[in-house]
Amino acid sequence: RGFCVPAGPPSTRQLREAEEAAPVFQYAGKAAKRKDRVFVWGFSYSGALGIPSFVKPDAGWKKPRRIQPTPYRLETEDKISSAACGYGFTLLASNTRDITKVWGMGLNKDSQLGFQRSRRDQTKGYEYVLEPSPIPLPLEKPQQTRVLQVSCGRAHSLVLTDSEGVFTMGNNSYGQCGRKVVEDEIYSGSHLIHQLKEFDSRVVQVVCGQDHSLFRTKKGSVYACGWGADGQTGLGHYNITSVPTKLHGDIAGVNIIQVSSYGDCCLAVSDEGDVFGWGNSEYLQLASVTETTQVNVPRHLPFKIGKVKEAACGGTGNAVLTEEGNVFVWGYGILGKGPNLIETAEPEMIPPSLFGWSDFSPDTRVAHVRCGLSQFAALTNRGELFVWGKNVRGCLGTGRMEDQYFPWRVTVPGEVVDVACGVDHMVSMVRSF
Amino acid sequence: LNAAPERAPRQQVRFLPTPAPGGGGAVELVAASVPVLADHPLVRGPRFRKLKIGAGHRLDVKASGVFVLGIGHGNKLLTDLYNCHLTKVYTVDGLFGKATDDFSDTGNLVEKTTFDHITREKLERILAVIQGTNQKALLMYSNIDMKTQEAYELAVKGLIRPMGKSPPIITAIRCLQFALPEFQLEIHCLHETQQYLRKMVHEIGLELKSSAVCTQVRRTRDGVFTVDDALPRTQWNLQSIQEAIRNCQLKVEAELEKTLA
């Protein structure tokens, strides 16, 4: 009869028409912005990762996670512009003009995260802060000042602002906070945040060593205070200094563009590409200029490796980055050239092919180097993060617990912009695709 | 092939009785080189009745490109070449804006999306991440202890490769052409299938917050055999094949020696 005809397979024309009639979905518009994210990994029981459910699970099925072996996203409300990892605690800072500019998490036994009022007892403070909590800074103009950078040492922290100098908090038993040492001072639950303003020009970088602090000013001079028994204050003596004092020695008159320290050794880079070092040299860090194990005056390190752009100083090993994008390492420990290279006094280059350089991508080069206590991290210009060194409690982020003897990629879902290395954890700032 | 001039028959030395030069009756044995009767063409028949042909790495129906075949003795070389685990190079063409169920443009349409936010930089960033994760997989599946000095040295030279079974690994990937909505990638890979490459194109589309289908997969290199060595359909005749085998012999031997030595 022909009233109802079965459909049959669709002809090409019907397929094409169906395709053109299909709705188009839009997932990202033309002006889609890349989001900034923070990823953390490493040892979590100190609270330094900022995720409370790792330490105190909030659901019945969750178990406490001692180590986070791969990067885990940390949710933050503001865009974090600077981060620093100390010995069991972390500071995050944002470039905003809001009242809250700095957040801290982790150990707070010496008030290195300021005073965190406990909710159970209003007079006492928290000793472990499990999630990023705002740190109240005594700013004169809280809605105009911006925080440029933060830095953390063993039990103290420094916050650098653009117009109100440097704020220090935490342990001051060696004068590392830049104020006079008070006998038998109790640091836990202390409200005291000291402000430092007396420098020859504006401070542009602050660096914390284990128990000392370094300040670099706009004019290119370096100030130091804190413990000096290894000569890490570089002031010519081995005593403690409680007031930031200017360094002389080989860096007098030299325009220093970067300072770095994490343990008891310090490195400085001048604008001409020279490297200066002082402090502990028990691990051959400064053995190229001297046989002594402590150097208390900055000495020029005569390395013939080209113009140096950036230096990173770890506990026992050092790394520098040259203008061509090559990474040189020296010192003691796992330096990144296989298990056979344990110590060297002269810098050795790490082959660029380990950082992703190949005939296919010849313009891949390392853009930044960072150091933890016994780890190294390198960021390439393609946004990849390479780590190597001792895998202390999973801090390398590779997903394995073994030490890494040569640079290994860390899988991060995004382009890594900056990374901060600590003793047993790391924090990275990442931009999403 | 059977009409080609054949090898000369084998010769053998036989002692044939010939009458002695002296007188009648006495028989002497004289050595003479005589062709073996078993080699005679009328006894033996045509030299080739069957040819054993084996195929190298598989190629899809929808894909094109270099396809390696082995004839006779070449089949044994094929297994050796497979154990060398050399990389294959593909040019993959893709199209943004569509997603289908079998990841190619002839499948049933699943979704259409916008793609005008995609730029070449974003694509290259995604490709860098893919390369990075595959690099890690390369090191992990090669079953070398990471703590040894030789692992470090191989990693520096870039010679670490999985020498056994492994999931598909992409060793290098880069964008050759980019003209919205089309793009072309060059992919170097190991242990892959063409459907895996099409799925990779689909995943690149998803990662860029859009969708993509694969329009063409073409293998440009399979180990030592490149497109220049390959015979197009017009040259599928005896002389070209023999010449091609001769040209490739040296290359194959050199590669096998280098890798399996």
PDB file of N, CA, C and O in Angstrom, chain A residues 293-328:
ATOM      1  N   THR A 293      86.766  25.220  55.620  1.00  0.00           N
ATOM      2  CA  THR A 293      85.396  24.724  55.539  1.00  0.00           C
ATOM      3  C   THR A 293      84.367  25.781  55.873  1.00  0.00           C
ATOM      4  O   THR A 293      83.188  25.559  55.728  1.00  0.00           O
ATOM      5  N   GLN A 294      84.775  26.928  56.355  1.00  0.00           N
ATOM      6  CA  GLN A 294      83.832  28.030  56.572  1.00  0.00           C
ATOM      7  C   GLN A 294      84.435  29.289  55.984  1.00  0.00           C
ATOM      8  O   GLN A 294      85.583  29.613  56.225  1.00  0.00           O
ATOM      9  N   VAL A 295      83.655  30.007  55.199  1.00  0.00           N
ATOM     10  CA  VAL A 295      84.121  31.241  54.582  1.00  0.00           C
ATOM     11  C   VAL A 295      83.205  32.347  55.070  1.00  0.00           C
ATOM     12  O   VAL A 295      81.999  32.294  54.825  1.00  0.00           O
ATOM     13  N   ASN A 296      83.746  33.334  55.765  1.00  0.00           N
ATOM     14  CA  ASN A 296      82.842  34.333  56.341  1.00  0.00           C
ATOM     15  C   ASN A 296      82.869  35.657  55.612  1.00  0.00           C
ATOM     16  O   ASN A 296      82.306  36.637  56.078  1.00  0.00           O
ATOM     17  N   VAL A 297      83.548  35.713  54.465  1.00  0.00           N
ATOM     18  CA  VAL A 297      83.568  36.932  53.653  1.00  0.00           C
ATOM     19  C   VAL A 297      83.222  36.509  52.225  1.00  0.00           C
ATOM     20  O   VAL A 297      83.736  35.495  51.760  1.00  0.00           O
ATOM     21  N   PRO A 298      82.372  37.237  51.531  1.00  0.00           N
ATOM     22  CA  PRO A 298      82.023  36.804  50.165  1.00  0.00           C
ATOM     23  C   PRO A 298      83.254  36.717  49.283  1.00  0.00           C
ATOM     24  O   PRO A 298      84.068  37.628  49.238  1.00  0.00           O
ATOM     25  N   ARG A 299      83.394  35.588  48.584  1.00  0.00           N
ATOM     26  CA  ARG A 299      84.536  35.392  47.703  1.00  0.00           C
ATOM     27  C   ARG A 299      84.021  35.173  46.294  1.00  0.00           C
ATOM     28  O   ARG A 299      83.017  34.493  46.087  1.00  0.00           O
ATOM     29  N   HIS A 300      84.749  35.688  45.320  1.00  0.00           N
ATOM     30  CA  HIS A 300      84.369  35.482  43.922  1.00  0.00           C
ATOM     31  C   HIS A 300      84.749  34.062  43.514  1.00  0.00           C
ATOM     32  O   HIS A 300      85.849  33.605  43.804  1.00  0.00           O
ATOM     33  N   LEU A 301      83.857  33.345  42.873  1.00  0.00           N
ATOM     34  CA  LEU A 301      84.149  31.981  42.438  1.00  0.00           C
ATOM     35  C   LEU A 301      84.498  32.034  40.957  1.00  0.00           C
ATOM     36  O   LEU A 301      83.647  32.336  40.127  1.00  0.00           O
ATOM     37  N   PRO A 302      85.775  31.765  40.638  1.00  0.00           N
ATOM     38  CA  PRO A 302      86.198  31.936  39.242  1.00  0.00           C
ATOM     39  C   PRO A 302      85.835  30.727  38.391  1.00  0.00           C
ATOM     40  O   PRO A 302      86.658  29.867  38.140  1.00  0.00           O
ATOM     41  N   PHE A 303      84.571  30.655  37.961  1.00  0.00           N
ATOM     42  CA  PHE A 303      84.168  29.548  37.109  1.00  0.00           C
ATOM     43  C   PHE A 303      84.153  30.005  35.662  1.00  0.00           C
ATOM     44  O   PHE A 303      83.681  31.086  35.352  1.00  0.00           O
ATOM     45  N   LYS A 304      84.673  29.145  34.775  1.00  0.00           N
ATOM     46  CA  LYS A 304      84.692  29.542  33.371  1.00  0.00           C
ATOM     47  C   LYS A 304      83.539  28.839  32.654  1.00  0.00           C
ATOM     48  O   LYS A 304      83.756  27.959  31.826  1.00  0.00           O
ATOM     49  N   ILE A 305      82.323  29.150  33.037  1.00  0.00           N
ATOM     50  CA  ILE A 305      81.208  28.438  32.418  1.00  0.00           C
ATOM     51  C   ILE A 305      80.315  29.374  31.626  1.00  0.00           C
ATOM     52  O   ILE A 305      79.286  28.992  31.139  1.00  0.00           O
ATOM     53  N   GLY A 306      80.715  30.638  31.506  1.00  0.00           N
ATOM     54  CA  GLY A 306      79.877  31.573  30.777  1.00  0.00           C
ATOM     55  C   GLY A 306      79.170  32.496  31.744  1.00  0.00           C
ATOM     56  O   GLY A 306      79.339  32.421  32.953  1.00  0.00           O
ATOM     57  N   LYS A 307      78.352  33.362  31.183  1.00  0.00           N
ATOM     58  CA  LYS A 307      77.675  34.349  32.014  1.00  0.00           C
ATOM     59  C   LYS A 307      76.553  33.667  32.782  1.00  0.00           C
ATOM     60  O   LYS A 307      75.713  32.992  32.203  1.00  0.00           O
ATOM     61  N   VAL A 308      76.552  33.838  34.091  1.00  0.00           N
ATOM     62  CA  VAL A 308      75.572  33.162  34.935  1.00  0.00           C
ATOM     63  C   VAL A 308      74.349  34.046  35.089  1.00  0.00           C
ATOM     64  O   VAL A 308      74.452  35.247  35.317  1.00  0.00           O
ATOM     65  N   LYS A 309      73.170  33.425  34.961  1.00  0.00           N
ATOM     66  CA  LYS A 309      71.937  34.206  35.046  1.00  0.00           C
ATOM     67  C   LYS A 309      71.282  34.061  36.414  1.00  0.00           C
ATOM     68  O   LYS A 309      70.690  34.966  36.928  1.00  0.00           O
ATOM     69  N   GLU A 310      71.344  32.830  36.967  1.00  0.00           N
ATOM     70  CA  GLU A 310      70.624  32.552  38.203  1.00  0.00           C
ATOM     71  C   GLU A 310      71.403  31.497  38.972  1.00  0.00           C
ATOM     72  O   GLU A 310      72.009  30.614  38.374  1.00  0.00           O
ATOM     73  N   ALA A 311      71.350  31.600  40.300  1.00  0.00           N
ATOM     74  CA  ALA A 311      72.021  30.597  41.120  1.00  0.00           C
ATOM     75  C   ALA A 311      71.025  30.055  42.126  1.00  0.00           C
ATOM     76  O   ALA A 311      70.094  30.745  42.532  1.00  0.00           O
ATOM     77  N   ALA A 312      71.205  28.815  42.524  1.00  0.00           N
ATOM     78  CA  ALA A 312      70.349  28.224  43.547  1.00  0.00           C
ATOM     79  C   ALA A 312      71.249  27.439  44.484  1.00  0.00           C
ATOM     80  O   ALA A 312      72.089  26.653  44.046  1.00  0.00           O
ATOM     81  N   CYS A 313      71.054  27.675  45.781  1.00  0.00           N
ATOM     82  CA  CYS A 313      71.937  27.083  46.775  1.00  0.00           C
ATOM     83  C   CYS A 313      71.140  26.099  47.611  1.00  0.00           C
ATOM     84  O   CYS A 313      70.113  26.458  48.166  1.00  0.00           O
ATOM     85  N   GLY A 314      71.575  24.856  47.700  1.00  0.00           N
ATOM     86  CA  GLY A 314      70.873  23.875  48.514  1.00  0.00           C
ATOM     87  C   GLY A 314      71.653  23.596  49.771  1.00  0.00           C
ATOM     88  O   GLY A 314      72.587  24.310  50.106  1.00  0.00           O
ATOM     89  N   GLY A 315      71.279  22.527  50.464  1.00  0.00           N
ATOM     90  CA  GLY A 315      71.966  22.203  51.710  1.00  0.00           C
ATOM     91  C   GLY A 315      73.399  21.778  51.477  1.00  0.00           C
ATOM     92  O   GLY A 315      74.320  22.261  52.121  1.00  0.00           O
ATOM     93  N   THR A 316      73.596  20.857  50.516  1.00  0.00           N
ATOM     94  CA  THR A 316      74.951  20.382  50.280  1.00  0.00           C
ATOM     95  C   THR A 316      75.391  20.562  48.828  1.00  0.00           C
ATOM     96  O   THR A 316      76.549  20.374  48.521  1.00  0.00           O
ATOM     97  N   GLY A 317      74.507  20.907  47.959  1.00  0.00           N
ATOM     98  CA  GLY A 317      74.861  21.055  46.553  1.00  0.00           C
ATOM     99  C   GLY A 317      74.358  22.374  46.022  1.00  0.00           C
ATOM    100  O   GLY A 317      73.399  22.940  46.533  1.00  0.00           O
ATOM    101  N   ASN A 318      75.020  22.896  44.986  1.00  0.00           N
ATOM    102  CA  ASN A 318      74.609  24.165  44.380  1.00  0.00           C
ATOM    103  C   ASN A 318      74.382  23.964  42.897  1.00  0.00           C
ATOM    104  O   ASN A 318      74.961  23.076  42.277  1.00  0.00           O
ATOM    105  N   ALA A 319      73.565  24.847  42.326  1.00  0.00           N
ATOM    106  CA  ALA A 319      73.330  24.794  40.880  1.00  0.00           C
ATOM    107  C   ALA A 319      73.280  26.212  40.356  1.00  0.00           C
ATOM    108  O   ALA A 319      72.788  27.109  41.045  1.00  0.00           O
ATOM    109  N   VAL A 320      73.798  26.415  39.143  1.00  0.00           N
ATOM    110  CA  VAL A 320      73.674  27.722  38.501  1.00  0.00           C
ATOM    111  C   VAL A 320      73.146  27.513  37.095  1.00  0.00           C
ATOM    112  O   VAL A 320      73.330  26.459  36.492  1.00  0.00           O
ATOM    113  N   LEU A 321      72.508  28.567  36.588  1.00  0.00           N
ATOM    114  CA  LEU A 321      71.953  28.550  35.245  1.00  0.00           C
ATOM    115  C   LEU A 321      72.661  29.637  34.451  1.00  0.00           C
ATOM    116  O   LEU A 321      72.751  30.779  34.892  1.00  0.00           O
ATOM    117  N   THR A 322      73.201  29.273  33.277  1.00  0.00           N
ATOM    118  CA  THR A 322      73.909  30.265  32.478  1.00  0.00           C
ATOM    119  C   THR A 322      72.957  30.894  31.467  1.00  0.00           C
ATOM    120  O   THR A 322      71.836  30.440  31.282  1.00  0.00           O
ATOM    121  N   GLU A 323      73.483  31.940  30.792  1.00  0.00           N
ATOM    122  CA  GLU A 323      72.651  32.652  29.814  1.00  0.00           C
ATOM    123  C   GLU A 323      72.199  31.737  28.685  1.00  0.00           C
ATOM    124  O   GLU A 323      71.128  31.911  28.128  1.00  0.00           O
ATOM    125  N   GLU A 324      73.026  30.732  28.329  1.00  0.00           N
ATOM    126  CA  GLU A 324      72.638  29.865  27.215  1.00  0.00           C
ATOM    127  C   GLU A 324      71.601  28.843  27.615  1.00  0.00           C
ATOM    128  O   GLU A 324      71.162  28.078  26.779  1.00  0.00           O
ATOM    129  N   GLY A 325      71.276  28.793  28.898  1.00  0.00           N
ATOM    130  CA  GLY A 325      70.262  27.838  29.325  1.00  0.00           C
ATOM    131  C   GLY A 325      70.824  26.519  29.806  1.00  0.00           C
ATOM    132  O   GLY A 325      70.088  25.539  29.893  1.00  0.00           O
ATOM    133  N   ASN A 326      72.114  26.482  30.131  1.00  0.00           N
ATOM    134  CA  ASN A 326      72.706  25.245  30.649  1.00  0.00           C
ATOM    135  C   ASN A 326      72.743  25.274  32.160  1.00  0.00           C
ATOM    136  O   ASN A 326      72.937  26.314  32.771  1.00  0.00           O
ATOM    137  N   VAL A 327      72.599  24.105  32.766  1.00  0.00           N
ATOM    138  CA  VAL A 327      72.598  23.992  34.226  1.00  0.00           C
ATOM    139  C   VAL A 327      73.915  23.353  34.650  1.00  0.00           C
ATOM    140  O   VAL A 327      74.306  22.307  34.133  1.00  0.00           O
ATOM    141  N   PHE A 328      74.602  23.995  35.585  1.00  0.00           N
ATOM    142  CA  PHE A 328      75.845  23.449  36.133  1.00  0.00           C
ATOM    143  C   PHE A 328      75.620  23.143  37.603  1.00  0.00           C
ATOM    144  O   PHE A 328      75.019  23.943  38.321  1.00  0.00           O
TER     145      PHE A 328
END
